[in-house]
């Protein structure tokens, strides 16, 4: 990477409840960006689609009214907050790109308010109460990462968390910190039998991405009950060895501040040189659906 | 897959100490195969290079004398034990393929003693006290899995555990159970500061392969101190949600028997349909070393 990296970056994971009103949610996000900056944050990451209740619990054409172009009113409000406080902000938005073309998109806003990069969710889920394929066209910008004043940031969004390919490609592009805006929760009748296992699997995947790729990983989730879903919070950050540096509670809002010593990436990758030993001559089958 | 799968398979993870004498180790392995079969095992997995002390702690040309052709005396002894007890056995061997061509190889022996498949370690490490690149040519058989009387088995060997690409390709080939013969331990002065984190990272990677791919995963490690390395045992198996089904102690031998309900694979993959949503159109970069 040509750009110079800072030695240490403090990231703020804004775990929030989302209200019915977009105005209220954006106001909350702006206030939390200010709080985080005053507390010493360099990079502030908001949860997935923070501007509204999670809109994909049913297939409802009226929900498309939540979408906005980028740039648009919400992205401009967030950019202004980033510039005002001198912090990088990762904002996940319901993007209206054209009539009939919508994406689940994250914007990386540089600390001067300019756009450092845009990522459109590549892996789009479709499961009961997560009907995202109805709303979002699959991302067409690929995987990547974006240099900012506070390190090179890679972005994944929620369902992307379950795909090691996404984390790997983001790491290979030079990401130092991989941030996942997230909206994941328990379905009512699944929580009791499967809730602990589901949460553990989710956290395990994030930790594994950090380990396999030798970078920092953070997931920023919403919390609170919305219709059938109890969003499980538990936003977390881990170091390049997969150690959990900090974790928010399941059921409360929090600005979780985590210091990332970027020099650790170099040390870890030298001691665990996985990137050296990848068998790139033998990975061609990864572009197939199934090999049997 | 064309073959019919049994509903449930019991795997035995043979966590063992390895002695100086090959004869003693092979005798132990044969005895442990018998014990496991009598206890109800269908599939018995031995640790990596069980026939000797871990030979790669230094670069010593005399260690090549440990290698054998396959088939060869050790593989034939193991095959006979598999046939005698009617169990599938996964045996990791130091393979002499030709003068100057050696591999770290695992043989999957069918329950009738025939060879169901051969896997040559694809990711070969080279780190202090794990000087495997000196001994082993990289595997040239690719990733895959082998139908047996007791399910379709995929094989990885130790360092392969750190590569999500290997687990994915093995899963895509139809594996139901992914078995990792292993030889991993703590270096003396690293155990105190990093030991817990290293072991946790290792286990996290195995669990993540189970989750990301919706299959059973087991790692079979040796235990005991050999020169500079304290092999950490802790052999484990996890279900397709990444839940740890059983775990051996760090410092004792054990035949760990674990029942795998193969129908769980179907249920988990239907509820967490990651294989449906892989962006195979966007994974081409995985065959590159780095993308920056």
mmCIF file of C-alpha atoms in Angstrom, chain A residues 91-286:
data_model
loop_
_atom_site.group_PDB
_atom_site.id
_atom_site.type_symbol
_atom_site.label_atom_id
_atom_site.label_comp_id
_atom_site.label_asym_id
_atom_site.label_seq_id
_atom_site.Cartn_x
_atom_site.Cartn_y
_atom_site.Cartn_z
ATOM 1 C CA UNK A 91 -22.864 4.506 7.001
ATOM 2 C CA UNK A 92 -25.108 1.737 5.694
ATOM 3 C CA UNK A 93 -27.970 3.004 3.548
ATOM 4 C CA UNK A 94 -30.927 1.725 1.528
ATOM 5 C CA UNK A 95 -29.749 3.017 -1.843
ATOM 6 C CA UNK A 96 -32.091 4.002 -4.655
ATOM 7 C CA UNK A 97 -29.858 3.857 -7.710
ATOM 8 C CA UNK A 98 -32.575 4.052 -10.358
ATOM 9 C CA UNK A 99 -36.199 3.097 -10.775
ATOM 10 C CA UNK A 100 -36.287 -0.599 -9.880
ATOM 11 C CA UNK A 101 -32.597 -0.718 -8.941
ATOM 12 C CA UNK A 102 -31.949 -0.668 -5.212
ATOM 13 C CA UNK A 103 -28.942 -1.775 -3.200
ATOM 14 C CA UNK A 104 -27.930 -2.368 0.387
ATOM 15 C CA UNK A 105 -24.986 -0.007 0.350
ATOM 16 C CA UNK A 106 -22.351 1.258 2.749
ATOM 17 C CA UNK A 107 -20.583 4.565 2.238
ATOM 18 C CA UNK A 108 -17.187 5.225 3.734
ATOM 19 C CA UNK A 109 -17.037 8.925 4.487
ATOM 20 C CA UNK A 110 -13.588 10.470 4.862
ATOM 21 C CA UNK A 111 -12.937 12.725 7.842
ATOM 22 C CA UNK A 112 -13.273 15.790 5.603
ATOM 23 C CA UNK A 113 -16.753 14.736 4.503
ATOM 24 C CA UNK A 114 -15.731 13.453 1.084
ATOM 25 C CA UNK A 115 -16.516 9.932 -0.066
ATOM 26 C CA UNK A 116 -13.652 7.493 0.420
ATOM 27 C CA UNK A 117 -15.527 4.555 -1.056
ATOM 28 C CA UNK A 118 -18.789 2.789 -1.645
ATOM 29 C CA UNK A 119 -19.581 -0.890 -1.106
ATOM 30 C CA UNK A 120 -22.758 -2.598 -2.243
ATOM 31 C CA UNK A 121 -23.685 -5.744 -0.330
ATOM 32 C CA UNK A 122 -22.551 -8.673 -2.435
ATOM 33 C CA UNK A 123 -24.227 -11.563 -0.592
ATOM 34 C CA UNK A 124 -27.933 -10.843 -0.287
ATOM 35 C CA UNK A 125 -29.939 -13.154 1.995
ATOM 36 C CA UNK A 126 -33.453 -14.419 1.563
ATOM 37 C CA UNK A 127 -34.802 -16.219 4.576
ATOM 38 C CA UNK A 128 -37.951 -15.900 6.656
ATOM 39 C CA UNK A 129 -38.069 -12.282 7.922
ATOM 40 C CA UNK A 130 -34.920 -11.386 5.994
ATOM 41 C CA UNK A 131 -36.456 -11.013 2.530
ATOM 42 C CA UNK A 132 -33.589 -8.979 1.149
ATOM 43 C CA UNK A 133 -33.555 -10.463 -2.327
ATOM 44 C CA UNK A 134 -36.941 -8.783 -2.836
ATOM 45 C CA UNK A 135 -35.455 -5.383 -2.101
ATOM 46 C CA UNK A 136 -31.807 -5.342 -3.082
ATOM 47 C CA UNK A 137 -30.070 -6.124 -6.335
ATOM 48 C CA UNK A 138 -26.785 -7.922 -5.681
ATOM 49 C CA UNK A 139 -23.798 -5.615 -5.327
ATOM 50 C CA UNK A 140 -21.843 -4.979 -8.505
ATOM 51 C CA UNK A 141 -18.793 -3.202 -7.124
ATOM 52 C CA UNK A 142 -17.015 -6.326 -5.942
ATOM 53 C CA UNK A 143 -14.976 -6.633 -2.763
ATOM 54 C CA UNK A 144 -12.401 -4.073 -1.848
ATOM 55 C CA UNK A 145 -11.108 -1.581 0.647
ATOM 56 C CA UNK A 146 -10.651 2.132 0.881
ATOM 57 C CA UNK A 147 -7.726 4.193 2.152
ATOM 58 C CA UNK A 148 -8.758 6.790 4.713
ATOM 59 C CA UNK A 149 -6.959 9.125 7.049
ATOM 60 C CA UNK A 150 -7.352 6.411 9.679
ATOM 61 C CA UNK A 151 -6.276 3.269 7.879
ATOM 62 C CA UNK A 152 -7.466 1.218 4.982
ATOM 63 C CA UNK A 153 -11.019 0.048 5.628
ATOM 64 C CA UNK A 154 -12.713 -2.968 4.110
ATOM 65 C CA UNK A 155 -16.470 -3.288 4.279
ATOM 66 C CA UNK A 156 -18.830 -6.239 4.383
ATOM 67 C CA UNK A 157 -22.505 -6.079 5.245
ATOM 68 C CA UNK A 158 -24.217 -8.613 7.505
ATOM 69 C CA UNK A 159 -24.833 -11.770 5.409
ATOM 70 C CA UNK A 160 -21.358 -11.245 3.896
ATOM 71 C CA UNK A 161 -20.077 -12.299 7.332
ATOM 72 C CA UNK A 162 -20.800 -15.927 6.594
ATOM 73 C CA UNK A 163 -18.621 -16.064 3.470
ATOM 74 C CA UNK A 164 -14.886 -16.562 3.946
ATOM 75 C CA UNK A 165 -14.394 -15.637 0.289
ATOM 76 C CA UNK A 166 -15.604 -12.092 0.980
ATOM 77 C CA UNK A 167 -13.271 -11.583 3.923
ATOM 78 C CA UNK A 168 -10.342 -13.022 1.977
ATOM 79 C CA UNK A 169 -10.853 -10.851 -1.086
ATOM 80 C CA UNK A 170 -11.235 -7.788 1.113
ATOM 81 C CA UNK A 171 -8.018 -8.635 2.924
ATOM 82 C CA UNK A 172 -6.160 -9.268 -0.334
ATOM 83 C CA UNK A 173 -7.169 -5.794 -1.456
ATOM 84 C CA UNK A 174 -5.163 -4.408 1.447
ATOM 85 C CA UNK A 175 -7.768 -3.852 4.159
ATOM 86 C CA UNK A 176 -6.428 -3.331 7.675
ATOM 87 C CA UNK A 177 -9.784 -3.184 9.427
ATOM 88 C CA UNK A 178 -12.813 -5.084 8.133
ATOM 89 C CA UNK A 179 -16.066 -3.502 9.307
ATOM 90 C CA UNK A 180 -19.445 -5.201 9.068
ATOM 91 C CA UNK A 181 -22.571 -3.071 9.541
ATOM 92 C CA UNK A 182 -25.082 -5.683 10.667
ATOM 93 C CA UNK A 183 -28.731 -6.361 11.413
ATOM 94 C CA UNK A 184 -29.000 -9.836 12.860
ATOM 95 C CA UNK A 185 -31.344 -11.174 15.473
ATOM 96 C CA UNK A 186 -33.294 -14.065 16.826
ATOM 97 C CA UNK A 187 -36.651 -15.166 15.504
ATOM 98 C CA UNK A 188 -39.052 -15.585 18.438
ATOM 99 C CA UNK A 189 -39.449 -19.357 18.510
ATOM 100 C CA UNK A 190 -35.851 -20.053 17.514
ATOM 101 C CA UNK A 191 -34.197 -18.159 20.346
ATOM 102 C CA UNK A 192 -34.808 -20.711 23.061
ATOM 103 C CA UNK A 193 -33.565 -23.813 21.199
ATOM 104 C CA UNK A 194 -30.951 -22.261 18.919
ATOM 105 C CA UNK A 195 -30.174 -18.752 20.140
ATOM 106 C CA UNK A 196 -26.915 -19.429 21.933
ATOM 107 C CA UNK A 197 -25.614 -21.579 19.092
ATOM 108 C CA UNK A 198 -26.617 -19.015 16.451
ATOM 109 C CA UNK A 199 -24.907 -16.153 18.228
ATOM 110 C CA UNK A 200 -21.819 -18.251 18.850
ATOM 111 C CA UNK A 201 -21.627 -19.259 15.186
ATOM 112 C CA UNK A 202 -21.902 -15.628 14.124
ATOM 113 C CA UNK A 203 -19.124 -14.519 16.444
ATOM 114 C CA UNK A 204 -16.995 -17.506 15.432
ATOM 115 C CA UNK A 205 -17.194 -16.534 11.774
ATOM 116 C CA UNK A 206 -16.053 -12.993 12.509
ATOM 117 C CA UNK A 207 -13.162 -14.222 14.619
ATOM 118 C CA UNK A 208 -12.188 -16.692 11.906
ATOM 119 C CA UNK A 209 -11.984 -13.920 9.315
ATOM 120 C CA UNK A 210 -9.602 -12.015 11.575
ATOM 121 C CA UNK A 211 -7.444 -15.100 12.095
ATOM 122 C CA UNK A 212 -7.380 -16.389 8.532
ATOM 123 C CA UNK A 213 -6.555 -12.956 7.155
ATOM 124 C CA UNK A 214 -4.533 -11.338 9.917
ATOM 125 C CA UNK A 215 -6.539 -8.139 10.205
ATOM 126 C CA UNK A 216 -8.896 -6.389 12.599
ATOM 127 C CA UNK A 217 -12.579 -7.272 12.275
ATOM 128 C CA UNK A 218 -15.575 -5.536 13.799
ATOM 129 C CA UNK A 219 -19.304 -6.104 13.505
ATOM 130 C CA UNK A 220 -21.773 -3.383 14.428
ATOM 131 C CA UNK A 221 -25.281 -4.657 15.079
ATOM 132 C CA UNK A 222 -28.544 -3.025 16.063
ATOM 133 C CA UNK A 223 -30.385 -4.013 19.219
ATOM 134 C CA UNK A 224 -34.034 -4.066 20.264
ATOM 135 C CA UNK A 225 -37.170 -5.929 19.226
ATOM 136 C CA UNK A 226 -38.775 -5.071 15.883
ATOM 137 C CA UNK A 227 -41.834 -7.146 14.964
ATOM 138 C CA UNK A 228 -40.696 -10.789 14.806
ATOM 139 C CA UNK A 229 -36.991 -10.142 15.257
ATOM 140 C CA UNK A 230 -35.041 -9.563 18.444
ATOM 141 C CA UNK A 231 -31.808 -7.996 17.230
ATOM 142 C CA UNK A 232 -29.069 -9.449 19.362
ATOM 143 C CA UNK A 233 -26.625 -6.545 19.627
ATOM 144 C CA UNK A 234 -23.335 -8.015 20.840
ATOM 145 C CA UNK A 235 -21.313 -5.830 18.490
ATOM 146 C CA UNK A 236 -17.693 -6.823 18.767
ATOM 147 C CA UNK A 237 -14.186 -6.196 17.560
ATOM 148 C CA UNK A 238 -11.336 -8.665 17.368
ATOM 149 C CA UNK A 239 -7.620 -8.416 16.753
ATOM 150 C CA UNK A 240 -5.692 -10.193 13.969
ATOM 151 C CA UNK A 241 -5.342 -13.283 16.174
ATOM 152 C CA UNK A 242 -9.109 -13.443 16.590
ATOM 153 C CA UNK A 243 -9.064 -12.361 20.225
ATOM 154 C CA UNK A 244 -12.218 -10.445 21.120
ATOM 155 C CA UNK A 245 -11.090 -6.958 22.148
ATOM 156 C CA UNK A 246 -14.525 -5.724 23.225
ATOM 157 C CA UNK A 247 -18.136 -6.811 23.032
ATOM 158 C CA UNK A 248 -21.345 -4.839 23.609
ATOM 159 C CA UNK A 249 -24.302 -6.306 25.513
ATOM 160 C CA UNK A 250 -27.138 -8.079 23.716
ATOM 161 C CA UNK A 251 -29.890 -5.710 24.744
ATOM 162 C CA UNK A 252 -28.563 -2.194 25.293
ATOM 163 C CA UNK A 253 -27.306 0.655 23.155
ATOM 164 C CA UNK A 254 -23.621 1.430 23.387
ATOM 165 C CA UNK A 255 -20.799 3.321 21.703
ATOM 166 C CA UNK A 256 -18.108 0.669 21.948
ATOM 167 C CA UNK A 257 -14.658 2.208 21.507
ATOM 168 C CA UNK A 258 -11.819 -0.112 20.529
ATOM 169 C CA UNK A 259 -8.202 0.747 19.910
ATOM 170 C CA UNK A 260 -6.570 -1.079 16.988
ATOM 171 C CA UNK A 261 -2.792 -1.173 16.966
ATOM 172 C CA UNK A 262 -2.241 -1.551 13.245
ATOM 173 C CA UNK A 263 1.362 -2.717 13.692
ATOM 174 C CA UNK A 264 -0.110 -5.941 15.062
ATOM 175 C CA UNK A 265 -1.167 -6.884 11.523
ATOM 176 C CA UNK A 266 2.418 -7.072 10.389
ATOM 177 C CA UNK A 267 3.548 -9.028 13.446
ATOM 178 C CA UNK A 268 0.721 -11.545 13.214
ATOM 179 C CA UNK A 269 1.094 -12.135 9.479
ATOM 180 C CA UNK A 270 4.818 -12.712 9.887
ATOM 181 C CA UNK A 271 4.263 -15.274 12.626
ATOM 182 C CA UNK A 272 1.269 -16.917 10.952
ATOM 183 C CA UNK A 273 2.142 -16.542 7.273
ATOM 184 C CA UNK A 274 -1.065 -17.876 5.793
ATOM 185 C CA UNK A 275 -1.020 -15.429 2.892
ATOM 186 C CA UNK A 276 2.386 -16.811 1.896
ATOM 187 C CA UNK A 277 1.097 -20.365 1.633
ATOM 188 C CA UNK A 278 -2.248 -20.016 -0.134
ATOM 189 C CA UNK A 279 -2.405 -22.558 -2.992
ATOM 190 C CA UNK A 280 -3.543 -20.083 -5.615
ATOM 191 C CA UNK A 281 -2.771 -22.675 -8.286
ATOM 192 C CA UNK A 282 -5.453 -24.944 -6.836
ATOM 193 C CA UNK A 283 -8.314 -22.581 -5.958
ATOM 194 C CA UNK A 284 -9.961 -22.376 -9.382
ATOM 195 C CA UNK A 285 -12.925 -24.431 -8.198
ATOM 196 C CA UNK A 286 -14.000 -21.638 -5.875
#
